[in-house]
Amino acid sequence: MKSITLPAIELRQNSTRLLVTKMRAGDLPHYTKVDPYVTGKNFDDPEQGYQRPPEMPRIKKFGNWMRKEMEEGGHVRVPTAILLSGRAAEVVLAPNGTITLKSTNKLPLVDGQHRTEGFKYAIHEKGMSALADFEVPVVIMLDVDKVTEMRQFTIVNGTQKSVRTDLVNMILTQLSEREGDDSVRQAEHWKVVVTRAVSRLSADPDGPWFDRIVMPDQGAYSRAEQENDPALAHRRIARATSFMTSLKPIEDLLTEFFTTNEDLKQRSDKLFDVIDAFWRAVRDLAPECFENAADYVLQKTPGIFALHRLCLRVMKDMWTGHRPWNQQNFREVLEHCGALSNPTYWAVGTDEGDRGDAAKYGSMKGFSELSDLLYEDLRS
């Protein structure tokens, strides 16, 4: 067990006590920990975390920047404080103005994991041992629980600076599970609804989206993993953020049509049932595009946005015709769209000669145009 004694001052922000201190960069990994989000755990699991895995490109970028600054005689300055939580251990300000931390009770790292890992990378991988003594400002939140940490994480990373939208949505979903739907602003309810639906789609081993969506704690399979198992080349090809965003118009439609007092879980179940039925129908019509998904854009961003726009229009037509939104009915409607069942139309290709028409649309405007073409094909 290691311990460290640090000078600190206390301040208050409303009902929250904060300790302001400093730590050596080399000590940060010994006294802090990250609480990671894990796809396989339920949102209401007390062990479920809220941080994404550290991203090596960001870690290396920060470490290499410090190395370059030092080699060129510049001054490395990192004035932004690392934000920690005192939840995992009792942190007490002694009468002499110091606190003592123990390596056996590491403090949750709410904000600053890439800086922490960047220092570690620079010190141990790049041989910059002098950085071990670099003083880093640290703020420790006292009197907070895990839910409060999660809220603070969304404020810092979702409002004050950018972080992956899918991770923020996952945190909102956890808040809804733990504290009820009212704990999430009504304007963000749709994020909880689509997040639950996407998580179910990704986890369903019989569904068309099983392991095709890169969830917040995941990355695409590496080349080595794909070489070891070629089937992985066709997995994790769509970003959760794109999928979630593209579902909002459909969720809005369902909310408009069903005005009963359904909770967010019920709304999510309804959305999942519709989207799962729609994509199963698409898979029935274009099986090759699903079997070799990486070779086609059907399950990539162009296909996701275009087909969800198409789904929205088809749903409205089916509603008018009093046809339930199920797999069989979706298939009977969609089979009139010749382009949908034509693999060549969706081919990624290597050049203009073998690239499918759908792969030529690369913007939100283009996805809308692609959806219009598919709908016209269906109606004709």
mmCIF file of C-alpha atoms in Angstrom:
data_model
loop_
_atom_site.group_PDB
_atom_site.id
_atom_site.type_symbol
_atom_site.label_atom_id
_atom_site.label_comp_id
_atom_site.label_asym_id
_atom_site.label_seq_id
_atom_site.Cartn_x
_atom_site.Cartn_y
_atom_site.Cartn_z
ATOM 1 C CA MET A 1 0.000 0.000 0.000
ATOM 2 C CA LYS A 2 1.197 3.476 -0.870
ATOM 3 C CA SER A 3 0.003 6.724 0.659
ATOM 4 C CA ILE A 4 0.542 10.359 -0.120
ATOM 5 C CA THR A 5 -0.074 13.537 1.884
ATOM 6 C CA LEU A 6 -1.018 16.657 -0.031
ATOM 7 C CA PRO A 7 -1.722 20.286 0.860
ATOM 8 C CA ALA A 8 -5.335 21.254 0.191
ATOM 9 C CA ILE A 9 -7.865 24.005 0.684
ATOM 10 C CA GLU A 10 -11.622 23.596 0.956
ATOM 11 C CA LEU A 11 -14.252 25.631 -0.829
ATOM 12 C CA ARG A 12 -17.991 25.277 -1.270
ATOM 13 C CA GLN A 13 -20.210 25.536 -4.320
ATOM 14 C CA ASN A 14 -23.785 25.495 -3.068
ATOM 15 C CA SER A 15 -24.082 22.206 -1.144
ATOM 16 C CA THR A 16 -20.950 20.598 -2.574
ATOM 17 C CA ARG A 17 -17.615 20.727 -0.784
ATOM 18 C CA LEU A 18 -14.549 20.784 -3.006
ATOM 19 C CA LEU A 19 -10.915 20.232 -2.136
ATOM 20 C CA VAL A 20 -8.327 21.949 -4.310
ATOM 21 C CA THR A 21 -4.908 20.332 -4.280
ATOM 22 C CA LYS A 22 -2.055 19.212 -6.519
ATOM 23 C CA MET A 23 -0.456 15.885 -7.401
ATOM 24 C CA ARG A 24 2.689 14.760 -9.153
ATOM 25 C CA ALA A 25 1.874 13.441 -12.620
ATOM 26 C CA GLY A 26 3.721 10.253 -11.760
ATOM 27 C CA ASP A 27 1.415 9.666 -8.773
ATOM 28 C CA LEU A 28 -1.877 10.057 -10.617
ATOM 29 C CA PRO A 29 -2.197 6.405 -11.768
ATOM 30 C CA HIS A 30 -1.533 5.129 -8.225
ATOM 31 C CA TYR A 31 -4.356 7.094 -6.581
ATOM 32 C CA THR A 32 -7.025 7.405 -9.270
ATOM 33 C CA LYS A 33 -9.194 4.976 -11.214
ATOM 34 C CA VAL A 34 -11.630 5.073 -14.126
ATOM 35 C CA ASP A 35 -15.176 3.705 -13.782
ATOM 36 C CA PRO A 36 -15.789 2.287 -17.291
ATOM 37 C CA TYR A 37 -19.078 1.748 -19.069
ATOM 38 C CA VAL A 38 -19.482 -1.940 -20.037
ATOM 39 C CA THR A 39 -21.942 -2.920 -22.759
ATOM 40 C CA GLY A 40 -22.696 -6.321 -21.234
ATOM 41 C CA LYS A 41 -23.932 -4.855 -17.938
ATOM 42 C CA ASN A 42 -27.469 -3.591 -17.419
ATOM 43 C CA PHE A 43 -28.054 0.129 -17.036
ATOM 44 C CA ASP A 44 -29.274 -0.405 -13.457
ATOM 45 C CA ASP A 45 -26.326 -2.608 -12.460
ATOM 46 C CA PRO A 46 -24.626 -0.924 -9.468
ATOM 47 C CA GLU A 47 -21.263 -1.857 -11.006
ATOM 48 C CA GLN A 48 -22.071 -0.176 -14.328
ATOM 49 C CA GLY A 49 -19.728 2.720 -15.065
ATOM 50 C CA TYR A 50 -19.930 5.803 -17.222
ATOM 51 C CA GLN A 51 -16.506 6.363 -18.805
ATOM 52 C CA ARG A 52 -15.445 5.311 -22.283
ATOM 53 C CA PRO A 53 -12.198 3.356 -22.661
ATOM 54 C CA PRO A 54 -9.132 5.583 -23.063
ATOM 55 C CA GLU A 55 -8.357 6.292 -26.707
ATOM 56 C CA MET A 56 -4.711 5.669 -27.543
ATOM 57 C CA PRO A 57 -4.525 8.305 -30.333
ATOM 58 C CA ARG A 58 -5.547 11.005 -27.825
ATOM 59 C CA ILE A 59 -3.120 9.668 -25.239
ATOM 60 C CA LYS A 60 -0.237 9.634 -27.720
ATOM 61 C CA LYS A 61 -1.137 13.077 -29.055
ATOM 62 C CA PHE A 62 -0.952 14.580 -25.570
ATOM 63 C CA GLY A 63 2.234 12.698 -24.669
ATOM 64 C CA ASN A 64 3.953 13.564 -27.952
ATOM 65 C CA TRP A 65 2.983 17.227 -27.571
ATOM 66 C CA MET A 66 4.708 17.349 -24.170
ATOM 67 C CA ARG A 67 7.766 15.590 -25.565
ATOM 68 C CA LYS A 68 8.009 18.051 -28.450
ATOM 69 C CA GLU A 69 7.599 21.057 -26.154
ATOM 70 C CA MET A 70 10.381 19.846 -23.877
ATOM 71 C CA GLU A 71 12.747 18.958 -26.725
ATOM 72 C CA GLU A 72 12.257 22.392 -28.307
ATOM 73 C CA GLY A 73 12.862 24.195 -25.024
ATOM 74 C CA GLY A 74 9.270 25.246 -24.558
ATOM 75 C CA HIS A 75 7.297 25.321 -21.342
ATOM 76 C CA VAL A 76 4.782 22.550 -20.777
ATOM 77 C CA ARG A 77 1.688 24.022 -19.143
ATOM 78 C CA VAL A 78 -1.391 21.973 -18.227
ATOM 79 C CA PRO A 79 -3.467 24.392 -16.139
ATOM 80 C CA THR A 80 -6.801 22.559 -16.355
ATOM 81 C CA ALA A 81 -7.540 20.597 -13.187
ATOM 82 C CA ILE A 82 -8.095 16.868 -12.994
ATOM 83 C CA LEU A 83 -11.548 16.249 -11.459
ATOM 84 C CA LEU A 84 -11.833 13.442 -8.906
ATOM 85 C CA SER A 85 -14.586 12.143 -6.640
ATOM 86 C CA GLY A 86 -14.181 11.379 -2.954
ATOM 87 C CA ARG A 87 -16.831 8.647 -3.162
ATOM 88 C CA ALA A 88 -14.468 5.684 -3.048
ATOM 89 C CA ALA A 89 -12.597 6.759 0.075
ATOM 90 C CA GLU A 90 -13.063 9.067 2.996
ATOM 91 C CA VAL A 91 -10.979 12.133 2.226
ATOM 92 C CA VAL A 92 -10.587 14.319 5.305
ATOM 93 C CA LEU A 93 -8.997 17.753 5.467
ATOM 94 C CA ALA A 94 -6.730 17.720 8.503
ATOM 95 C CA PRO A 95 -6.352 20.763 10.809
ATOM 96 C CA ASN A 96 -2.920 21.372 9.303
ATOM 97 C CA GLY A 97 -4.456 21.784 5.832
ATOM 98 C CA THR A 98 -3.486 18.427 4.334
ATOM 99 C CA ILE A 99 -5.229 15.325 3.022
ATOM 100 C CA THR A 100 -3.910 11.769 2.829
ATOM 101 C CA LEU A 101 -4.723 9.431 -0.059
ATOM 102 C CA LYS A 102 -4.134 5.674 -0.157
ATOM 103 C CA SER A 103 -3.440 3.525 -3.193
ATOM 104 C CA THR A 104 -5.852 0.888 -1.864
ATOM 105 C CA ASN A 105 -8.738 3.394 -2.067
ATOM 106 C CA LYS A 106 -8.297 5.018 -5.442
ATOM 107 C CA LEU A 107 -10.481 8.001 -6.251
ATOM 108 C CA PRO A 108 -12.831 7.848 -9.271
ATOM 109 C CA LEU A 109 -11.463 9.995 -12.091
ATOM 110 C CA VAL A 110 -14.437 12.017 -13.357
ATOM 111 C CA ASP A 111 -12.594 14.150 -15.887
ATOM 112 C CA GLY A 112 -8.993 13.937 -17.057
ATOM 113 C CA GLN A 113 -8.360 10.278 -17.835
ATOM 114 C CA HIS A 114 -6.629 11.057 -21.149
ATOM 115 C CA ARG A 115 -4.333 13.581 -19.491
ATOM 116 C CA THR A 116 -3.546 11.048 -16.760
ATOM 117 C CA GLU A 117 -2.829 8.333 -19.316
ATOM 118 C CA GLY A 118 -0.907 10.834 -21.456
ATOM 119 C CA PHE A 119 1.469 11.606 -18.604
ATOM 120 C CA LYS A 120 1.895 7.884 -17.944
ATOM 121 C CA TYR A 121 2.623 7.248 -21.630
ATOM 122 C CA ALA A 122 5.171 10.066 -21.805
ATOM 123 C CA ILE A 123 6.935 8.981 -18.616
ATOM 124 C CA HIS A 124 7.062 5.238 -19.201
ATOM 125 C CA GLU A 125 6.894 4.844 -22.988
ATOM 126 C CA LYS A 126 8.791 7.928 -24.121
ATOM 127 C CA GLY A 127 11.331 8.006 -21.321
ATOM 128 C CA MET A 128 10.367 11.484 -20.107
ATOM 129 C CA SER A 129 11.051 10.698 -16.447
ATOM 130 C CA ALA A 130 11.260 14.392 -15.536
ATOM 131 C CA LEU A 131 7.505 14.651 -16.052
ATOM 132 C CA ALA A 132 6.915 12.367 -13.058
ATOM 133 C CA ASP A 133 7.453 15.438 -10.840
ATOM 134 C CA PHE A 134 5.236 17.694 -12.962
ATOM 135 C CA GLU A 135 2.607 19.225 -10.671
ATOM 136 C CA VAL A 136 -0.989 18.837 -11.840
ATOM 137 C CA PRO A 137 -3.909 20.797 -10.330
ATOM 138 C CA VAL A 138 -6.566 18.503 -8.852
ATOM 139 C CA VAL A 139 -10.105 19.148 -7.615
ATOM 140 C CA ILE A 140 -11.810 16.529 -5.441
ATOM 141 C CA MET A 141 -15.588 16.595 -5.052
ATOM 142 C CA LEU A 142 -16.754 15.537 -1.583
ATOM 143 C CA ASP A 143 -20.227 14.441 -0.435
ATOM 144 C CA VAL A 144 -21.157 13.028 -3.841
ATOM 145 C CA ASP A 145 -22.440 9.652 -4.946
ATOM 146 C CA LYS A 146 -22.016 7.837 -8.247
ATOM 147 C CA VAL A 147 -25.131 9.373 -9.785
ATOM 148 C CA THR A 148 -23.830 12.863 -8.994
ATOM 149 C CA GLU A 149 -20.517 11.936 -10.619
ATOM 150 C CA MET A 150 -22.366 10.838 -13.741
ATOM 151 C CA ARG A 151 -24.308 14.102 -13.845
ATOM 152 C CA GLN A 152 -21.107 16.087 -13.463
ATOM 153 C CA PHE A 153 -19.485 14.030 -16.220
ATOM 154 C CA THR A 154 -22.330 14.869 -18.621
ATOM 155 C CA ILE A 155 -22.084 18.560 -17.700
ATOM 156 C CA VAL A 156 -18.320 18.735 -18.206
ATOM 157 C CA ASN A 157 -18.189 16.512 -21.278
ATOM 158 C CA GLY A 158 -21.597 17.097 -22.840
ATOM 159 C CA THR A 159 -22.067 20.827 -22.224
ATOM 160 C CA GLN A 160 -18.718 22.416 -21.468
ATOM 161 C CA LYS A 161 -16.766 20.386 -24.021
ATOM 162 C CA SER A 162 -17.461 17.718 -26.593
ATOM 163 C CA VAL A 163 -17.584 13.984 -25.939
ATOM 164 C CA ARG A 164 -19.075 11.142 -27.933
ATOM 165 C CA THR A 165 -22.847 11.551 -28.006
ATOM 166 C CA ASP A 166 -23.522 7.849 -27.547
ATOM 167 C CA LEU A 167 -21.681 7.838 -24.209
ATOM 168 C CA VAL A 168 -23.648 10.833 -22.919
ATOM 169 C CA ASN A 169 -26.863 9.101 -24.002
ATOM 170 C CA MET A 170 -25.860 5.960 -22.128
ATOM 171 C CA ILE A 171 -25.314 7.991 -18.973
ATOM 172 C CA LEU A 172 -28.732 9.633 -19.310
ATOM 173 C CA THR A 173 -30.224 6.156 -19.672
ATOM 174 C CA GLN A 174 -28.494 5.022 -16.487
ATOM 175 C CA LEU A 175 -29.853 8.062 -14.656
ATOM 176 C CA SER A 176 -33.348 7.174 -15.858
ATOM 177 C CA GLU A 177 -32.927 3.593 -14.619
ATOM 178 C CA ARG A 178 -31.550 4.593 -11.240
ATOM 179 C CA GLU A 179 -33.628 7.665 -10.382
ATOM 180 C CA GLY A 180 -36.673 7.496 -12.623
ATOM 181 C CA ASP A 181 -37.644 9.192 -15.877
ATOM 182 C CA ASP A 182 -38.073 12.574 -14.202
ATOM 183 C CA SER A 183 -34.343 12.667 -13.468
ATOM 184 C CA VAL A 184 -33.747 13.345 -17.167
ATOM 185 C CA ARG A 185 -34.902 16.571 -18.793
ATOM 186 C CA GLN A 186 -37.962 16.015 -20.963
ATOM 187 C CA ALA A 187 -36.118 17.407 -23.978
ATOM 188 C CA GLU A 188 -33.648 14.534 -23.608
ATOM 189 C CA HIS A 189 -36.177 11.736 -23.107
ATOM 190 C CA TRP A 190 -35.807 10.675 -26.724
ATOM 191 C CA LYS A 191 -32.111 10.000 -26.120
ATOM 192 C CA VAL A 192 -32.969 7.484 -23.413
ATOM 193 C CA VAL A 193 -35.579 5.842 -25.650
ATOM 194 C CA VAL A 194 -33.278 5.394 -28.657
ATOM 195 C CA THR A 195 -30.333 4.332 -26.486
ATOM 196 C CA ARG A 196 -32.285 1.468 -24.964
ATOM 197 C CA ALA A 197 -33.486 0.391 -28.407
ATOM 198 C CA VAL A 198 -29.994 0.483 -29.951
ATOM 199 C CA SER A 199 -28.538 -1.474 -27.043
ATOM 200 C CA ARG A 200 -31.146 -4.203 -27.551
ATOM 201 C CA LEU A 201 -30.551 -4.298 -31.298
ATOM 202 C CA SER A 202 -26.814 -4.694 -30.818
ATOM 203 C CA ALA A 203 -27.203 -7.446 -28.211
ATOM 204 C CA ASP A 204 -29.796 -9.614 -30.002
ATOM 205 C CA PRO A 205 -27.874 -12.621 -31.398
ATOM 206 C CA ASP A 206 -30.650 -13.438 -33.888
ATOM 207 C CA GLY A 207 -31.216 -9.889 -35.037
ATOM 208 C CA PRO A 208 -29.815 -8.093 -38.096
ATOM 209 C CA TRP A 209 -27.747 -5.725 -35.953
ATOM 210 C CA PHE A 210 -26.027 -8.166 -33.615
ATOM 211 C CA ASP A 211 -22.492 -6.849 -32.964
ATOM 212 C CA ARG A 212 -22.758 -4.539 -35.967
ATOM 213 C CA ILE A 213 -22.913 -1.350 -33.881
ATOM 214 C CA VAL A 214 -19.835 0.095 -32.161
ATOM 215 C CA MET A 215 -21.070 0.767 -28.638
ATOM 216 C CA PRO A 216 -19.495 3.444 -26.382
ATOM 217 C CA ASP A 217 -17.048 1.078 -24.697
ATOM 218 C CA GLN A 218 -16.039 -0.618 -27.935
ATOM 219 C CA GLY A 219 -13.892 -0.025 -30.972
ATOM 220 C CA ALA A 220 -13.912 -1.610 -34.400
ATOM 221 C CA TYR A 221 -12.224 -4.995 -34.549
ATOM 222 C CA SER A 222 -8.516 -4.703 -35.287
ATOM 223 C CA ARG A 223 -6.892 -6.078 -38.404
ATOM 224 C CA ALA A 224 -5.265 -8.815 -36.323
ATOM 225 C CA GLU A 225 -8.635 -9.830 -34.876
ATOM 226 C CA GLN A 226 -10.153 -9.891 -38.349
ATOM 227 C CA GLU A 227 -7.311 -12.005 -39.714
ATOM 228 C CA ASN A 228 -7.803 -14.455 -36.871
ATOM 229 C CA ASP A 229 -11.573 -14.531 -37.468
ATOM 230 C CA PRO A 230 -12.566 -13.199 -40.929
ATOM 231 C CA ALA A 231 -16.228 -12.947 -39.867
ATOM 232 C CA LEU A 232 -15.290 -10.025 -37.608
ATOM 233 C CA ALA A 233 -14.563 -7.915 -40.691
ATOM 234 C CA HIS A 234 -18.328 -7.573 -41.082
ATOM 235 C CA ARG A 235 -19.030 -6.679 -37.461
ATOM 236 C CA ARG A 236 -18.970 -3.318 -35.662
ATOM 237 C CA ILE A 237 -19.278 -1.297 -38.837
ATOM 238 C CA ALA A 238 -21.788 1.332 -37.645
ATOM 239 C CA ARG A 239 -21.359 3.987 -34.973
ATOM 240 C CA ALA A 240 -23.935 4.048 -32.183
ATOM 241 C CA THR A 241 -24.125 7.846 -32.433
ATOM 242 C CA SER A 242 -25.260 7.733 -36.075
ATOM 243 C CA PHE A 243 -27.799 5.027 -35.335
ATOM 244 C CA MET A 244 -29.237 6.871 -32.345
ATOM 245 C CA THR A 245 -29.463 10.195 -34.149
ATOM 246 C CA SER A 246 -31.148 8.667 -37.196
ATOM 247 C CA LEU A 247 -33.875 7.132 -35.016
ATOM 248 C CA LYS A 248 -35.114 10.421 -33.527
ATOM 249 C CA PRO A 249 -37.692 11.193 -36.290
ATOM 250 C CA ILE A 250 -39.168 7.699 -35.927
ATOM 251 C CA GLU A 251 -39.315 8.030 -32.150
ATOM 252 C CA ASP A 252 -41.006 11.421 -32.595
ATOM 253 C CA LEU A 253 -43.610 9.818 -34.852
ATOM 254 C CA LEU A 254 -44.338 7.058 -32.347
ATOM 255 C CA THR A 255 -44.682 9.618 -29.571
ATOM 256 C CA GLU A 256 -47.091 11.617 -31.737
ATOM 257 C CA PHE A 257 -49.249 8.598 -32.599
ATOM 258 C CA PHE A 258 -49.288 7.116 -29.108
ATOM 259 C CA THR A 259 -50.139 9.869 -26.650
ATOM 260 C CA THR A 260 -50.822 7.638 -23.641
ATOM 261 C CA ASN A 261 -48.708 8.064 -20.532
ATOM 262 C CA GLU A 262 -46.093 5.494 -21.442
ATOM 263 C CA ASP A 263 -42.828 5.554 -19.547
ATOM 264 C CA LEU A 264 -39.501 5.694 -21.349
ATOM 265 C CA LYS A 265 -38.986 1.941 -21.214
ATOM 266 C CA GLN A 266 -42.365 1.311 -22.847
ATOM 267 C CA ARG A 267 -41.570 3.874 -25.530
ATOM 268 C CA SER A 268 -38.233 2.185 -26.116
ATOM 269 C CA ASP A 269 -39.831 -1.257 -26.381
ATOM 270 C CA LYS A 270 -42.227 0.057 -29.019
ATOM 271 C CA LEU A 271 -39.380 1.661 -30.968
ATOM 272 C CA PHE A 272 -37.317 -1.521 -30.799
ATOM 273 C CA ASP A 273 -40.217 -3.659 -32.061
ATOM 274 C CA VAL A 274 -40.737 -1.409 -35.087
ATOM 275 C CA ILE A 275 -37.061 -0.973 -36.015
ATOM 276 C CA ASP A 276 -36.248 -4.638 -35.477
ATOM 277 C CA ALA A 277 -39.183 -5.680 -37.694
ATOM 278 C CA PHE A 278 -38.175 -3.174 -40.383
ATOM 279 C CA TRP A 279 -34.543 -4.311 -40.543
ATOM 280 C CA ARG A 280 -35.472 -7.983 -40.454
ATOM 281 C CA ALA A 281 -37.614 -7.317 -43.525
ATOM 282 C CA VAL A 282 -34.685 -5.542 -45.190
ATOM 283 C CA ARG A 283 -32.439 -8.504 -44.376
ATOM 284 C CA ASP A 284 -34.972 -10.852 -45.976
ATOM 285 C CA LEU A 285 -34.747 -8.830 -49.190
ATOM 286 C CA ALA A 286 -30.979 -8.199 -49.224
ATOM 287 C CA PRO A 287 -29.315 -11.104 -47.378
ATOM 288 C CA GLU A 288 -25.971 -10.746 -49.153
ATOM 289 C CA CYS A 289 -25.590 -7.173 -47.884
ATOM 290 C CA PHE A 290 -25.909 -8.481 -44.326
ATOM 291 C CA GLU A 291 -23.739 -11.569 -44.717
ATOM 292 C CA ASN A 292 -20.865 -9.451 -46.054
ATOM 293 C CA ALA A 293 -21.850 -6.182 -44.433
ATOM 294 C CA ALA A 294 -18.460 -4.466 -44.701
ATOM 295 C CA ASP A 295 -18.626 -4.698 -48.507
ATOM 296 C CA TYR A 296 -21.855 -2.704 -48.659
ATOM 297 C CA VAL A 297 -23.092 0.598 -47.259
ATOM 298 C CA LEU A 298 -26.503 -0.765 -46.340
ATOM 299 C CA GLN A 299 -25.532 -1.079 -42.659
ATOM 300 C CA LYS A 300 -23.202 1.896 -42.677
ATOM 301 C CA THR A 301 -24.003 5.587 -42.291
ATOM 302 C CA PRO A 302 -25.546 6.133 -45.773
ATOM 303 C CA GLY A 303 -27.806 3.116 -45.413
ATOM 304 C CA ILE A 304 -28.736 3.818 -41.797
ATOM 305 C CA PHE A 305 -29.881 7.388 -42.385
ATOM 306 C CA ALA A 306 -31.466 6.747 -45.779
ATOM 307 C CA LEU A 307 -33.360 3.646 -44.674
ATOM 308 C CA HIS A 308 -34.582 5.164 -41.440
ATOM 309 C CA ARG A 309 -35.959 8.077 -43.453
ATOM 310 C CA LEU A 310 -37.562 5.535 -45.766
ATOM 311 C CA CYS A 311 -38.911 3.636 -42.763
ATOM 312 C CA LEU A 312 -40.556 6.819 -41.490
ATOM 313 C CA ARG A 313 -42.388 7.382 -44.774
ATOM 314 C CA VAL A 314 -43.394 3.736 -45.067
ATOM 315 C CA MET A 315 -44.716 3.766 -41.505
ATOM 316 C CA LYS A 316 -46.964 6.723 -42.316
ATOM 317 C CA ASP A 317 -48.305 4.950 -45.408
ATOM 318 C CA MET A 318 -48.910 1.752 -43.457
ATOM 319 C CA TRP A 319 -50.661 3.682 -40.690
ATOM 320 C CA THR A 320 -53.003 5.229 -43.236
ATOM 321 C CA GLY A 321 -53.661 1.784 -44.687
ATOM 322 C CA HIS A 322 -54.307 0.272 -41.247
ATOM 323 C CA ARG A 323 -51.400 -2.171 -41.632
ATOM 324 C CA PRO A 324 -49.518 -3.139 -38.459
ATOM 325 C CA TRP A 325 -45.804 -2.390 -38.376
ATOM 326 C CA ASN A 326 -44.504 -5.936 -38.388
ATOM 327 C CA GLN A 327 -41.855 -7.810 -40.367
ATOM 328 C CA GLN A 328 -44.250 -9.402 -42.848
ATOM 329 C CA ASN A 329 -45.993 -6.148 -43.712
ATOM 330 C CA PHE A 330 -42.729 -4.246 -43.994
ATOM 331 C CA ARG A 331 -41.421 -6.908 -46.347
ATOM 332 C CA GLU A 332 -44.537 -6.806 -48.536
ATOM 333 C CA VAL A 333 -44.159 -3.050 -48.879
ATOM 334 C CA LEU A 334 -40.387 -2.931 -49.315
ATOM 335 C CA GLU A 335 -40.179 -5.713 -51.896
ATOM 336 C CA HIS A 336 -41.509 -3.222 -54.458
ATOM 337 C CA CYS A 337 -38.236 -1.285 -54.128
ATOM 338 C CA GLY A 338 -35.911 -2.957 -56.629
ATOM 339 C CA ALA A 339 -32.818 -1.033 -55.516
ATOM 340 C CA LEU A 340 -33.191 -2.312 -51.978
ATOM 341 C CA SER A 341 -32.691 -5.942 -52.977
ATOM 342 C CA ASN A 342 -29.909 -5.213 -55.466
ATOM 343 C CA PRO A 343 -26.480 -5.748 -53.791
ATOM 344 C CA THR A 344 -24.686 -3.931 -56.603
ATOM 345 C CA TYR A 345 -26.594 -0.767 -55.741
ATOM 346 C CA TRP A 346 -25.120 -0.812 -52.208
ATOM 347 C CA ALA A 347 -21.568 -1.974 -53.002
ATOM 348 C CA VAL A 348 -18.698 -0.070 -51.397
ATOM 349 C CA GLY A 349 -16.446 -0.788 -54.364
ATOM 350 C CA THR A 350 -12.878 0.310 -54.891
ATOM 351 C CA ASP A 351 -13.371 2.944 -57.592
ATOM 352 C CA GLU A 352 -16.065 4.602 -59.673
ATOM 353 C CA GLY A 353 -16.305 1.518 -61.847
ATOM 354 C CA ASP A 354 -17.617 -0.852 -59.208
ATOM 355 C CA ARG A 355 -18.941 1.562 -56.587
ATOM 356 C CA GLY A 356 -22.693 1.280 -56.111
ATOM 357 C CA ASP A 357 -24.970 4.287 -56.511
ATOM 358 C CA ALA A 358 -25.838 4.333 -52.792
ATOM 359 C CA ALA A 359 -22.162 4.584 -51.819
ATOM 360 C CA LYS A 360 -21.854 7.885 -53.689
ATOM 361 C CA TYR A 361 -23.945 9.760 -51.130
ATOM 362 C CA GLY A 362 -21.774 11.097 -48.338
ATOM 363 C CA SER A 363 -23.661 13.857 -46.535
ATOM 364 C CA MET A 364 -26.925 14.398 -44.683
ATOM 365 C CA LYS A 365 -28.333 16.080 -47.790
ATOM 366 C CA GLY A 366 -27.187 13.106 -49.843
ATOM 367 C CA PHE A 367 -28.763 10.610 -47.437
ATOM 368 C CA SER A 368 -32.058 12.470 -47.779
ATOM 369 C CA GLU A 369 -31.794 12.354 -51.567
ATOM 370 C CA LEU A 370 -31.010 8.630 -51.438
ATOM 371 C CA SER A 371 -34.070 8.055 -49.292
ATOM 372 C CA ASP A 372 -36.221 9.985 -51.784
ATOM 373 C CA LEU A 373 -34.930 7.831 -54.642
ATOM 374 C CA LEU A 374 -35.697 4.630 -52.747
ATOM 375 C CA TYR A 375 -39.194 5.824 -51.930
ATOM 376 C CA GLU A 376 -39.839 6.807 -55.550
ATOM 377 C CA ASP A 377 -38.603 3.369 -56.625
ATOM 378 C CA LEU A 378 -40.950 1.742 -54.140
ATOM 379 C CA ARG A 379 -43.944 3.829 -55.243
ATOM 380 C CA SER A 380 -43.336 3.222 -58.932
#
